[in-house]
XYZ file of C-alpha atoms in Angstrom:
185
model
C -9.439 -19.276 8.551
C -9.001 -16.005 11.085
C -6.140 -14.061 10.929
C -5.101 -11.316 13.593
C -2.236 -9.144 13.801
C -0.016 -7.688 16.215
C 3.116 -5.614 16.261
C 6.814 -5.803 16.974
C 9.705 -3.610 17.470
C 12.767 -3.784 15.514
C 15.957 -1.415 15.208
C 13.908 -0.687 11.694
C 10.657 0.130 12.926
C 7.338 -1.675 13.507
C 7.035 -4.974 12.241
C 3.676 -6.393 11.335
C 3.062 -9.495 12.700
C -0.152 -11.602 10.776
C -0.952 -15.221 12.664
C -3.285 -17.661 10.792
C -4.297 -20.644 13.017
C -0.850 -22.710 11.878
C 1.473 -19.726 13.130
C 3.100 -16.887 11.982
C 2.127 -15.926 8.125
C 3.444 -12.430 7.714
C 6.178 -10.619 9.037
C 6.309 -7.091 7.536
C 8.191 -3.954 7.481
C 6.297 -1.770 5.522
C 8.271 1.561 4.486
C 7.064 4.222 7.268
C 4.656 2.246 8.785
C 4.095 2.757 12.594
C 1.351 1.200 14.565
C -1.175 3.538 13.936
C -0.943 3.355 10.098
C -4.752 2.807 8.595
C -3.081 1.358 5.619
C -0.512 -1.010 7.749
C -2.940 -3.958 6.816
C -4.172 -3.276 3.596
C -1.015 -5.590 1.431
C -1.340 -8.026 3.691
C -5.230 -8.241 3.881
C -4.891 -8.473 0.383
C -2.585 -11.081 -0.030
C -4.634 -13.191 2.544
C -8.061 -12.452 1.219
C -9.452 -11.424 4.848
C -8.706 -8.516 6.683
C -7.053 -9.450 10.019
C -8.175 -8.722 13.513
C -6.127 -6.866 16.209
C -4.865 -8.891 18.644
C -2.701 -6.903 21.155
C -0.148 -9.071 22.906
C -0.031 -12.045 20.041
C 3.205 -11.192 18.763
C 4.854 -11.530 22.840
C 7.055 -13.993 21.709
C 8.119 -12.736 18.322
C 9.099 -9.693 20.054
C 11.342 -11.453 22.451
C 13.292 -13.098 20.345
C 13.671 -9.598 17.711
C 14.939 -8.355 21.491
C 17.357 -11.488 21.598
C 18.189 -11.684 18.119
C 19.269 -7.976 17.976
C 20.913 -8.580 21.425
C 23.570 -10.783 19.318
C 21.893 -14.056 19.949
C 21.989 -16.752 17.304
C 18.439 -17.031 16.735
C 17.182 -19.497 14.273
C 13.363 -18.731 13.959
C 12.183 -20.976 11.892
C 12.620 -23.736 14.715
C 11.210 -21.461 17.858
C 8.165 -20.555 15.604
C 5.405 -22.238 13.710
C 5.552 -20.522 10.316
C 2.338 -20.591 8.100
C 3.718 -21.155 4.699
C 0.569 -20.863 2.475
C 1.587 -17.535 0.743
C 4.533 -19.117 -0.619
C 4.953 -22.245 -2.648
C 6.816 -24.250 -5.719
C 10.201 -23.102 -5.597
C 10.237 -19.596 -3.844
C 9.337 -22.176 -1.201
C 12.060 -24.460 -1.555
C 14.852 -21.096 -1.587
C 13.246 -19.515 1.335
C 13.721 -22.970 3.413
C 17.024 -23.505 2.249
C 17.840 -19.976 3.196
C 16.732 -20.887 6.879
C 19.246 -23.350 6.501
C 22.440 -20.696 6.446
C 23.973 -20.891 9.863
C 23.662 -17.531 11.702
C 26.817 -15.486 11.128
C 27.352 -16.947 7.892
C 25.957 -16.278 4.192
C 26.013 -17.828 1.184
C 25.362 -16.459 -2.662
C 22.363 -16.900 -4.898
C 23.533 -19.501 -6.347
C 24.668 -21.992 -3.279
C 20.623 -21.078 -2.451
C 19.523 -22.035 -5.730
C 21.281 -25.242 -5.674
C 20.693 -25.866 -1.850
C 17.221 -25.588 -2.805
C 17.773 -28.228 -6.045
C 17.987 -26.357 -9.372
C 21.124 -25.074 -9.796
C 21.453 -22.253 -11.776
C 18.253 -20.428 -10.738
C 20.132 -17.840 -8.757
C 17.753 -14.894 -10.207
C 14.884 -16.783 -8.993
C 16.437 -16.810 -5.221
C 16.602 -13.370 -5.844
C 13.320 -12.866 -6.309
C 12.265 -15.576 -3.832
C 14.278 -13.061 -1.443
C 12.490 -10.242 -2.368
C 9.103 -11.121 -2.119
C 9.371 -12.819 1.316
C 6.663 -12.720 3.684
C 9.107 -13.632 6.324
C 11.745 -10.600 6.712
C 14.334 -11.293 8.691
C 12.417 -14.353 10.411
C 13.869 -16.246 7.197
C 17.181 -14.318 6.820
C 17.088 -13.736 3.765
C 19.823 -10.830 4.577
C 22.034 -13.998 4.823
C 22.049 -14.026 0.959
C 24.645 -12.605 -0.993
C 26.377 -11.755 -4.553
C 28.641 -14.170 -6.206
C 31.385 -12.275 -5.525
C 30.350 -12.010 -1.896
C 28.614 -8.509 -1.557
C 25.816 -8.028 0.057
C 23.563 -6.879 -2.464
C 20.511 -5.212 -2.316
C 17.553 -5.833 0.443
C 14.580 -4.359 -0.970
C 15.237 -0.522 -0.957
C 17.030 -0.735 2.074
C 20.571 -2.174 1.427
C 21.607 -0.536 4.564
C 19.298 -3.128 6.544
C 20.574 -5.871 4.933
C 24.451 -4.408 6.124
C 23.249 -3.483 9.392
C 21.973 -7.564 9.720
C 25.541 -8.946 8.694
C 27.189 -6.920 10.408
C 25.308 -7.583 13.785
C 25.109 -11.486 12.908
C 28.954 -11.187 12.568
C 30.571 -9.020 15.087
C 28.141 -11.153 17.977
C 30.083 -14.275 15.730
C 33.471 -12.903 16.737
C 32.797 -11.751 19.874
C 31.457 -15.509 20.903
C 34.717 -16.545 18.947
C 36.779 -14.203 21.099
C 35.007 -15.311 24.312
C 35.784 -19.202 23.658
C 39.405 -18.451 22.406
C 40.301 -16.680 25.481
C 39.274 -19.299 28.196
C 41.623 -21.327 30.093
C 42.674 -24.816 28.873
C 40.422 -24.359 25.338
């Protein structure tokens, strides 16, 4: 199997962008990484087993749709995308694809996911499933919330996390707005 890389701009920073032959396998946004990093690869390369190979230009259509998604668009990845799920399996599997599953705009709690994804009561083990993504925001995990309907924390970076439900719901109303305000509707 090759791998290559390529990178992606987000409101956060670079993203990392790792394709295997099946699709996308990583999407990373390693804490004050830019492009230049010499240790960008080195989690990733480790996770995979193989170090990947540049490939400027790879990640052309990832980047679009980060440009569309934080445009406001209702991007669901998962379905313009080939993902490469072979760093996740058994039941962090099952959470992250019943995460893909919340409708953009909307969010649902651990435990919804848990049972969603067929074992109710495993919310702490969406939690982790959330945490150790290798698909961040691609799977929105940021979609995921407390109980009591907080957000919750996103890695170190709860402030992401805000910043995505926020932007997922203000585009919501805005759409709302737009269709409420039309003649005859």
């Amino acid at each position: 199997m090759t791998y290559r890389y390529d990178f992606a701009d987000t409101p956060f920073g670079d993203a990392l962008l790792v394709f295997s032959d099946e699709g996308l396998v990583a999407f990373d946004l390693p804490e004050g990484m830019h492009r230049g990093s010499p240790w960008a690869l080195e989690a990733t390369a480790r996770m995979l087993h193989a170090l990947p190979e540049p490939d400027p230009g790879a990640g052309a259509e990832v980047d679009a749709l980060l440009h569309a998604y934080f445009d406001g668009e209702p991007i669901r990845f998962d379905q313009e995308l080939a993902l490469d799920w072979r760093r996740v399996n058994g039941f962090t599997r099952a959470a992250l694809q019943a995460v893909s599953e919340i409708p953009w705009g909307e969010s649902a709690s651990y435990g919804e996911v848990a049972a969603m994804a067929g074992s109710p009561g495993a919310a702490r083990a969406v939690g982790t499933a959330c945490r150790n993504t290798p698909f961040s925001i691609v799977v929105p995990v940021h979609r995921v919330v407390r109980a009591d309907g907080s957000p919750g924390q996103y890695g170190a970076h709860p402030e992401r996390k805000r910043y995505l439900l926020d932007l997922e719901a203000d585009a919501a109303a805005r759409g709302r707005t737009a269709v409420d305000v039309r003649p005859g509707v």
